[in-house]
């Protein structure tokens, strides 16, 4: 009996405490041992953010110029504007540029914003992040500068020639104003994106299924969706005019 008791006393005791303090690493308290799943990290962006304002401006510009061009069929033939194009007598170039700008800038804005948000959750690979970020920013600024420069050149030549009607001349002014605002917005994009960060918010138990969520999930198909929507809108407006 004596030898058995001595063997029991020699059994080592496992110490499951940390080195820094005496808090047990294994805790029976379910509140302390369970991670906090009531909150999630979300980017600090809102529905009325700068990128959405620029998207709205691009859409309004495209629709306005397209409507003026279609309404102007009473004084100009749409076919003549395309086939017999001249810088001082046609605004088909503004329609084409506004459509191209609408598609390209929205794609670049969406990709840049998505990449910035993804970078917040994965803060590694800094050199690659810097390259991609500045590639999108420079592309957006260059496109907006080209649009603004063309608007200024177009207005100068039109005012010298006096060949455009007042309706079409107003289109040139509209294009110039929108291009100026969009250029300023692209410049403001740089400090805006640097202030985006992750914030904690309560976890939502239910996820709404709507068109916005569906569009956010179809990342790879966004260019096709946008292009198809634009051509559908253009076809509908053409049929209305006819």
Backbone as numpy.savetxt, mean C-alpha at the origin, in Angstrom:
# Nx Ny Nz CAx CAy CAz Cx Cy Cz
17.94 -52.16 58.49 17.11 -50.95 58.49 17.96 -49.71 58.49
19.06 -49.78 59.20 19.93 -48.61 59.29 20.57 -48.29 57.95
20.98 -49.35 57.24 21.61 -49.13 55.92 20.61 -48.60 54.90
19.37 -49.08 54.97 18.34 -48.57 54.05 18.06 -47.10 54.27
18.02 -46.69 55.54 17.76 -45.28 55.83 18.88 -44.39 55.35
20.09 -44.86 55.48 21.23 -44.06 55.03 21.25 -43.92 53.52
20.83 -44.98 52.77 20.77 -44.88 51.32 19.71 -43.89 50.86
18.58 -43.89 51.58 17.53 -42.92 51.24 17.99 -41.49 51.47
18.81 -41.31 52.50 19.28 -39.94 52.78 20.27 -39.45 51.75
20.93 -40.37 51.03 21.94 -39.97 50.05 21.36 -39.66 48.69
20.06 -39.82 48.49 19.45 -39.54 47.19 19.51 -38.03 46.92
20.08 -37.60 45.75 20.20 -36.15 45.47 18.84 -35.51 45.22
18.74 -34.26 45.62 17.51 -33.48 45.44 17.71 -32.53 44.27
16.78 -32.55 43.27 16.86 -31.71 42.08 16.35 -30.31 42.40
17.23 -29.34 42.22 16.87 -27.94 42.46 16.44 -27.31 41.14
15.17 -26.97 41.03 14.63 -26.40 39.78 14.41 -24.90 39.94
15.39 -24.21 40.43 15.32 -22.75 40.56 16.33 -22.13 39.62
16.07 -20.89 39.24 16.96 -20.17 38.32 18.18 -19.68 39.07
19.19 -19.25 38.33 20.43 -18.78 38.93 20.30 -17.38 39.49
19.46 -16.58 38.87 19.37 -15.18 39.28 18.51 -14.97 40.51
17.45 -15.72 40.66 16.57 -15.55 41.80 16.05 -16.91 42.22
15.21 -16.93 43.17 14.68 -18.17 43.71 13.29 -18.47 43.17
12.94 -17.93 42.03 11.65 -18.23 41.42 11.71 -19.58 40.76
10.83 -20.50 41.06 10.89 -21.84 40.47 10.69 -21.77 38.96
11.48 -22.60 38.25 11.31 -22.69 36.81 10.04 -23.45 36.45
9.67 -24.38 37.29 8.43 -25.13 37.09 7.44 -24.68 38.14
6.32 -24.14 37.71 5.36 -23.57 38.63 4.02 -24.26 38.42
3.40 -24.62 39.53 2.09 -25.26 39.45 0.97 -24.27 39.23
1.25 -22.99 39.36 0.22 -21.97 39.19 -0.10 -21.81 37.71
-1.32 -22.12 37.25 -1.62 -22.03 35.81 -1.58 -20.62 35.28
-1.77 -19.62 36.13 -1.75 -18.23 35.68 -0.34 -17.79 35.32
0.64 -18.24 36.14 2.02 -17.84 35.91 2.70 -18.67 34.84
2.31 -19.94 34.70 2.98 -20.82 33.76 2.38 -20.76 32.36
1.23 -20.12 32.18 0.58 -20.03 30.87 0.91 -18.70 30.22
1.39 -18.68 28.94 1.69 -17.42 28.28 0.43 -16.59 28.05
0.64 -15.28 27.96 -0.48 -14.37 27.76 -0.92 -14.41 26.31
-2.10 -14.96 26.08 -2.62 -15.08 24.72 -3.81 -14.16 24.50
-4.04 -13.23 25.42 -5.17 -12.32 25.29 -4.85 -11.11 24.43
-3.58 -10.85 24.15 -3.18 -9.72 23.33 -2.32 -10.18 22.16
-2.35 -9.41 21.10 -1.53 -9.68 19.93 -0.84 -8.39 19.50
0.24 -8.53 18.75 0.97 -7.38 18.24 0.46 -7.04 16.84
0.06 -5.80 16.66 -0.46 -5.34 15.37 0.30 -4.08 14.97
0.46 -3.83 13.68 1.15 -2.61 13.24 0.34 -1.36 13.54
1.04 -0.27 13.79 0.38 0.99 14.17 -0.07 1.75 12.92
-0.99 1.17 12.19 -1.55 1.81 11.01 -3.06 1.88 11.17
-3.67 2.85 10.53 -5.11 3.03 10.63 -5.72 3.03 9.24
-7.02 3.05 9.20 -7.73 3.06 7.92 -7.47 4.35 7.16
-7.22 5.45 7.88 -7.03 6.75 7.24 -5.54 7.10 7.16
-4.71 6.12 6.92 -3.27 6.34 6.83 -2.90 6.99 5.49
-1.65 7.43 5.41 -1.19 8.18 4.24 -1.28 7.35 2.97
-0.95 6.07 3.03 -1.00 5.24 1.83 -2.42 5.12 1.28
-3.40 5.02 2.16 -4.79 4.96 1.69 -5.25 6.28 1.08
-4.77 7.39 1.64 -5.12 8.70 1.07 -4.56 8.82 -0.35
-3.33 8.35 -0.54 -2.73 8.40 -1.88 -3.49 7.48 -2.84
-3.90 6.32 -2.36 -4.69 5.41 -3.21 -5.99 6.07 -3.66
-6.66 6.76 -2.73 -7.91 7.44 -3.08 -7.66 8.54 -4.10
-6.59 9.29 -3.93 -6.25 10.35 -4.89 -5.99 9.78 -6.27
-5.27 8.67 -6.34 -4.99 8.04 -7.63 -6.27 7.57 -8.31
-7.18 7.01 -7.52 -8.43 6.53 -8.08 -9.30 7.69 -8.57
-9.41 8.74 -7.76 -10.22 9.90 -8.15 -9.63 10.56 -9.40
-8.31 10.66 -9.46 -7.67 11.25 -10.64 -7.97 10.44 -11.90
-7.82 9.12 -11.80 -8.06 8.25 -12.95 -9.51 8.35 -13.42
-10.45 8.26 -12.50 -11.87 8.30 -12.87 -12.25 9.67 -13.45
-11.75 10.75 -12.85 -12.07 12.09 -13.33 -11.59 12.32 -14.76
-10.33 11.96 -15.02 -9.77 12.16 -16.36 -10.47 11.27 -17.38
-10.78 10.04 -16.99 -11.46 9.13 -17.91 -12.86 9.64 -18.26
-13.58 10.14 -17.26 -14.94 10.65 -17.51 -14.89 11.87 -18.42
-13.96 12.79 -18.16 -13.86 13.98 -19.02 -13.52 13.58 -20.45
-12.64 12.61 -20.60 -12.28 12.16 -21.95 -13.47 11.55 -22.68
-14.27 10.75 -21.96 -15.44 10.13 -22.58 -16.54 11.15 -22.86
-16.71 12.11 -21.95 -17.72 13.14 -22.16 -17.36 14.03 -23.35
-16.07 14.20 -23.60 -15.63 15.07 -24.69 -15.82 14.51 -26.07
-16.52 13.38 -26.21 -16.76 12.81 -27.54 -17.65 13.71 -28.40
-18.32 14.67 -27.79 -19.15 15.58 -28.59 -18.31 16.51 -29.46
-17.07 16.77 -29.04 -16.19 17.66 -29.81 -15.01 16.93 -30.43
-14.65 15.77 -29.87 -13.52 15.00 -30.37 -13.92 13.54 -30.50
-13.39 12.88 -31.50 -13.59 11.44 -31.64 -12.52 10.72 -30.82
-12.96 9.72 -30.05 -12.00 8.96 -29.24 -10.99 8.24 -30.12
-11.44 7.75 -31.27 -10.53 7.06 -32.19 -9.49 8.03 -32.73
-9.92 9.25 -33.08 -8.97 10.25 -33.59 -7.96 10.64 -32.52
-8.42 10.71 -31.27 -7.50 11.04 -30.18 -6.39 10.00 -30.05
-6.71 8.76 -30.39 -5.72 7.68 -30.25 -4.87 7.55 -31.51
-5.53 7.47 -32.67 -4.79 7.22 -33.92 -4.03 8.47 -34.36
-4.72 9.61 -34.37 -4.08 10.87 -34.79 -3.66 11.68 -33.56
-2.88 11.05 -32.73 -2.50 11.69 -31.47 -1.51 12.83 -31.71
-1.76 13.93 -31.03 -0.83 15.05 -30.98 -0.81 15.58 -29.56
0.35 16.04 -29.14 0.51 16.48 -27.76 -0.40 17.64 -27.41
-0.65 18.51 -28.37 -1.42 19.73 -28.08 -2.91 19.61 -28.39
-3.34 18.50 -28.97 -4.76 18.39 -29.36 -5.46 17.19 -28.73
-4.77 16.36 -27.99 -5.37 15.15 -27.44 -5.02 15.02 -25.97
-5.91 14.38 -25.23 -5.62 14.07 -23.82 -5.59 12.56 -23.59
-5.50 11.80 -24.69 -5.40 10.36 -24.52 -4.15 9.98 -23.75
-3.08 10.78 -23.89 -1.86 10.50 -23.15 -2.09 10.61 -21.64
-2.91 11.59 -21.24 -3.21 11.74 -19.81 -4.03 10.56 -19.29
-4.95 10.07 -20.12 -5.74 8.90 -19.72 -4.84 7.68 -19.56
-3.94 7.47 -20.54 -3.05 6.31 -20.47 -2.10 6.40 -19.28
-1.57 7.60 -19.03 -0.64 7.76 -17.91 -1.37 7.59 -16.58
-2.58 8.13 -16.48 -3.32 8.00 -15.22 -3.67 6.55 -14.92
-4.02 5.77 -15.96 -4.30 4.35 -15.75 -3.03 3.61 -15.32
-1.93 3.85 -16.06 -0.67 3.18 -15.73 -0.18 3.58 -14.34
-0.30 4.86 -14.03 0.13 5.34 -12.72 -0.73 4.76 -11.61
-2.01 4.67 -11.86 -2.92 4.09 -10.86 -2.54 2.65 -10.55
-2.27 1.86 -11.58 -1.93 0.45 -11.37 -0.57 0.30 -10.69
0.46 0.98 -11.24 1.82 0.80 -10.73 1.98 1.34 -9.31
1.47 2.54 -9.06 1.66 3.13 -7.74 0.91 2.36 -6.66
-0.28 1.87 -6.97 -1.02 1.10 -5.98 -0.31 -0.22 -5.69
0.22 -0.87 -6.73 0.97 -2.11 -6.51 2.21 -1.85 -5.67
2.97 -0.81 -6.00 4.18 -0.49 -5.25 3.86 -0.08 -3.82
2.81 0.73 -3.64 2.42 1.14 -2.29 2.02 -0.07 -1.44
1.24 -0.96 -2.03 0.80 -2.15 -1.29 1.97 -3.05 -0.94
2.86 -3.28 -1.89 4.01 -4.14 -1.63 4.95 -3.52 -0.60
5.17 -2.21 -0.68 6.03 -1.55 0.29 5.44 -1.61 1.69
4.16 -1.32 1.80 3.52 -1.36 3.11 3.51 -2.77 3.68
3.24 -3.76 2.85 3.26 -5.15 3.30 4.65 -5.56 3.76
5.67 -5.15 3.03 7.04 -5.50 3.39 7.46 -4.82 4.70
7.06 -3.56 4.88 7.39 -2.85 6.12 6.77 -3.55 7.32
5.52 -3.98 7.18 4.84 -4.67 8.28 5.48 -6.02 8.55
5.80 -6.76 7.49 6.46 -8.06 7.67 7.82 -7.90 8.33
8.50 -6.82 8.03 9.81 -6.56 8.63 9.70 -6.34 10.13
8.58 -5.79 10.61 8.40 -5.59 12.04 8.33 -6.91 12.79
7.74 -7.92 12.18 7.63 -9.23 12.82 8.90 -10.05 12.66
9.71 -9.75 11.67 10.97 -10.47 11.45 12.08 -9.44 11.27
12.66 -8.96 12.36 13.63 -7.86 12.27 15.02 -8.27 11.82
15.19 -9.43 11.24 16.50 -9.86 10.76 16.70 -9.45 9.31
17.81 -9.84 8.73 18.17 -9.57 7.33 18.06 -8.07 7.02
18.78 -7.28 7.80 18.72 -5.83 7.65 19.21 -5.33 6.29
20.33 -5.82 5.73 20.77 -5.31 4.41 19.72 -5.51 3.32
19.10 -6.69 3.29 18.07 -6.94 2.29 16.87 -6.03 2.50
16.51 -5.80 3.74 15.39 -4.91 4.05 15.65 -3.50 3.55
16.85 -3.00 3.78 17.18 -1.64 3.36 17.11 -1.52 1.84
17.63 -2.52 1.13 17.62 -2.47 -0.33 16.20 -2.47 -0.88
15.36 -3.40 -0.41 13.99 -3.49 -0.92 13.18 -2.25 -0.56
13.37 -1.76 0.65 12.62 -0.58 1.07 12.95 0.62 0.19
14.22 0.88 -0.01 14.60 2.05 -0.80 14.31 1.84 -2.29
14.29 0.60 -2.75 13.91 0.35 -4.13 12.47 0.78 -4.38
11.56 0.39 -3.48 10.16 0.78 -3.63 9.97 2.29 -3.47
10.65 2.87 -2.48 10.50 4.31 -2.25 11.01 5.12 -3.43
12.19 4.75 -3.94 12.76 5.46 -5.09 11.86 5.29 -6.32
11.32 4.09 -6.52 10.43 3.85 -7.66 9.19 4.71 -7.57
8.60 4.82 -6.38 7.41 5.65 -6.20 7.71 7.12 -6.47
8.84 7.60 -5.95 9.20 9.01 -6.14 9.50 9.30 -7.60
10.22 8.39 -8.27 10.56 8.60 -9.68 9.29 8.64 -10.54
8.36 7.72 -10.28 7.11 7.72 -11.05 6.31 9.00 -10.84
6.26 9.47 -9.60 5.52 10.71 -9.33 6.22 11.92 -9.95
7.55 11.93 -9.96 8.28 13.03 -10.60 8.04 13.04 -12.11
8.08 11.86 -12.73 7.83 11.77 -14.17 6.42 12.24 -14.52
5.45 11.86 -13.69 4.07 12.29 -13.93 3.94 13.81 -13.81
4.56 14.38 -12.78 4.49 15.83 -12.59 5.22 16.56 -13.71
6.37 16.05 -14.13 7.12 16.69 -15.22 6.33 16.67 -16.53
5.69 15.54 -16.82 4.90 15.47 -18.05 3.71 16.42 -17.99
3.09 16.56 -16.82 1.96 17.48 -16.69 2.40 18.92 -16.96
3.56 19.30 -16.45 4.06 20.66 -16.68 4.38 20.89 -18.16
5.06 19.91 -18.78 5.41 20.04 -20.20 4.15 20.10 -21.06
3.18 19.25 -20.75 1.92 19.23 -21.50 1.22 20.58 -21.40
1.16 21.13 -20.20 0.47 22.41 -20.00 1.17 23.53 -20.77
2.49 23.55 -20.76 3.23 24.60 -21.47 2.95 24.55 -22.97
3.01 23.36 -23.57 2.77 23.23 -25.01 1.32 23.54 -25.37
0.39 23.13 -24.51 -1.03 23.39 -24.79 -1.33 24.88 -24.73
-0.79 25.58 -23.74 -1.04 27.01 -23.62 -0.42 27.79 -24.77
0.67 27.29 -25.30 1.28 27.96 -26.45 0.47 27.75 -27.73
-0.09 26.56 -27.89 -0.78 26.23 -29.14 -2.23 26.69 -29.15
-2.90 26.73 -28.01 -4.31 27.10 -27.90 -5.20 26.19 -28.77
-4.89 24.88 -28.78 -5.65 23.96 -29.62 -6.65 23.12 -28.83
-6.54 23.09 -27.53 -7.44 22.27 -26.73 -8.68 23.06 -26.34
-9.80 22.35 -26.27 -11.03 22.97 -25.78 -10.92 23.23 -24.28
-11.84 24.04 -23.77 -11.79 24.35 -22.34 -11.99 23.11 -21.48
-12.82 22.18 -21.96 -13.05 20.95 -21.21 -11.77 20.13 -21.11
-11.10 19.96 -22.23 -9.86 19.18 -22.23 -8.74 19.93 -21.51
-8.74 21.26 -21.61 -7.72 22.04 -20.90 -7.87 21.89 -19.39
-9.11 21.79 -18.94 -9.33 21.56 -17.50 -8.76 20.22 -17.07
-8.74 19.24 -17.98 -8.17 17.93 -17.66 -6.67 18.05 -17.40
-6.00 18.88 -18.17 -4.56 19.09 -17.96 -4.31 19.70 -16.59
-5.13 20.67 -16.21 -4.98 21.28 -14.88 -5.27 20.27 -13.77
-6.29 19.45 -13.96 -6.60 18.41 -12.97 -5.43 17.44 -12.82
-4.87 17.03 -13.94 -3.74 16.10 -13.91 -2.53 16.74 -13.21
-2.31 18.02 -13.46 -1.19 18.72 -12.83 -1.38 18.83 -11.32
-2.59 19.16 -10.89 -2.86 19.31 -9.45 -2.70 17.97 -8.73
-3.29 16.92 -9.29 -3.19 15.61 -8.65 -1.74 15.11 -8.64
-1.01 15.34 -9.72 0.38 14.89 -9.76 1.22 15.62 -8.71
0.94 16.90 -8.48 1.67 17.66 -7.46 1.37 17.12 -6.06
0.09 16.86 -5.78 -0.28 16.32 -4.47 0.32 14.94 -4.25
0.30 14.11 -5.29 0.87 12.76 -5.17 2.38 12.81 -4.95
3.06 13.75 -5.59 4.50 13.88 -5.38 4.80 14.27 -3.93
4.03 15.21 -3.39 4.21 15.60 -1.98 3.94 14.40 -1.07
2.90 13.62 -1.40 2.59 12.44 -0.59 3.71 11.41 -0.60
4.36 11.23 -1.75 5.47 10.28 -1.82 6.66 10.75 -0.98
6.89 12.06 -0.94 7.97 12.58 -0.10 7.65 12.37 1.38
6.39 12.60 1.75 5.98 12.39 3.14 5.95 10.92 3.53
6.00 10.04 2.54 5.97 8.61 2.81 7.20 8.15 3.60
8.33 8.81 3.41 9.57 8.38 4.06 9.48 8.52 5.58
9.14 9.70 6.14 9.01 9.76 7.61 7.82 8.97 8.14
6.76 8.84 7.32 5.59 8.08 7.79 5.94 6.62 8.02
6.64 6.00 7.09 6.97 4.58 7.22 7.95 4.31 8.35
8.80 5.28 8.65 9.77 5.09 9.74 9.11 5.10 11.11
7.88 5.60 11.20 7.17 5.66 12.49 6.23 4.47 12.72
6.13 3.58 11.75 5.26 2.41 11.92 5.92 1.45 12.90
5.17 0.99 13.89 5.69 0.06 14.89 4.58 -0.90 15.31
4.94 -1.87 16.15 3.98 -2.86 16.63 3.37 -2.41 17.95
2.06 -2.57 18.06 1.33 -2.23 19.28 0.54 -3.44 19.76
0.34 -3.52 21.06 -0.46 -4.60 21.63 -1.93 -4.20 21.62
-2.77 -5.15 21.27 -4.21 -4.93 21.34 -4.89 -6.25 21.70
-6.08 -6.21 22.28 -6.77 -7.45 22.65 -7.01 -8.33 21.45
-6.87 -9.63 21.68 -7.10 -10.58 20.60 -8.58 -10.66 20.29
-8.92 -10.60 19.02 -10.31 -10.70 18.59 -10.70 -12.17 18.48
-11.82 -12.52 19.08 -12.26 -13.92 19.05 -12.89 -14.28 17.72
-13.46 -13.29 17.04 -14.11 -13.55 15.76 -13.44 -12.72 14.68
-13.20 -13.31 13.54 -12.61 -12.63 12.40 -13.68 -12.41 11.34
-13.88 -11.15 11.00 -14.88 -10.84 9.99 -14.38 -11.27 8.61
-15.28 -11.89 7.88 -14.96 -12.29 6.51 -15.62 -11.27 5.58
-14.80 -10.42 4.97 -15.31 -9.41 4.06 -14.37 -9.29 2.88
-14.69 -8.36 1.98 -13.87 -8.19 0.78 -12.48 -7.68 1.12
-12.37 -6.85 2.15 -11.07 -6.34 2.53 -10.15 -7.46 3.00
-10.68 -8.37 3.83 -9.87 -9.49 4.31 -9.54 -10.44 3.16
-10.49 -10.65 2.25 -10.24 -11.51 1.10 -9.15 -10.92 0.22
-9.16 -9.61 0.03 -8.15 -8.96 -0.79 -6.78 -9.03 -0.13
-6.73 -8.93 1.21 -5.46 -9.01 1.90 -4.85 -10.40 1.85
-5.70 -11.43 1.76 -5.19 -12.80 1.70 -4.71 -13.16 0.30
-5.26 -12.53 -0.71 -4.87 -12.85 -2.09 -3.75 -11.93 -2.55
-2.60 -12.03 -1.88 -1.49 -11.13 -2.15 -0.93 -11.32 -3.55
-0.72 -12.57 -3.95 -0.10 -12.83 -5.25 -1.02 -12.50 -6.42
-2.34 -12.46 -6.17 -3.29 -12.19 -7.25 -3.73 -10.73 -7.31
-3.16 -9.86 -6.46 -3.60 -8.46 -6.42 -3.43 -7.74 -7.76
-2.28 -7.86 -8.43 -2.17 -7.15 -9.73 -3.23 -7.57 -10.73
-3.57 -8.87 -10.77 -4.59 -9.34 -11.71 -5.97 -8.81 -11.33
-6.26 -8.77 -10.02 -7.55 -8.26 -9.57 -7.70 -6.78 -9.92
-6.65 -6.00 -9.67 -6.70 -4.57 -9.95 -6.84 -4.31 -11.45
-6.04 -5.04 -12.25 -6.09 -4.85 -13.70 -7.46 -5.25 -14.26
-7.99 -6.38 -13.80 -9.30 -6.82 -14.26 -10.40 -5.85 -13.88
-10.32 -5.29 -12.67 -11.32 -4.31 -12.24 -11.27 -3.05 -13.10
-10.07 -2.60 -13.42 -9.92 -1.40 -14.24 -10.48 -1.60 -15.65
-10.16 -2.73 -16.26 -10.67 -2.99 -17.61 -12.19 -3.18 -17.60
-12.72 -3.76 -16.53 -14.17 -3.89 -16.41 -14.83 -2.53 -16.29
-14.22 -1.63 -15.50 -14.75 -0.28 -15.37 -14.67 0.47 -16.69
-13.54 0.33 -17.39 -13.38 1.00 -18.68 -14.39 0.49 -19.70
-14.62 -0.82 -19.72 -15.60 -1.39 -20.65 -17.01 -0.90 -20.35
-17.35 -0.81 -19.07 -18.68 -0.34 -18.69 -18.90 1.11 -19.10
-17.89 1.96 -18.86 -18.02 3.37 -19.23 -18.11 3.55 -20.74
-17.36 2.74 -21.49 -17.41 2.82 -22.95 -18.79 2.44 -23.48
-19.38 1.39 -22.88 -20.71 0.97 -23.30 -21.77 2.02 -22.97
-21.58 2.71 -21.84 -22.54 3.76 -21.46 -22.50 4.90 -22.48
-21.29 5.28 -22.89 -21.15 6.37 -23.87 -21.74 5.98 -25.21
-21.52 4.72 -25.63 -22.05 4.27 -26.91 -23.57 4.17 -26.87
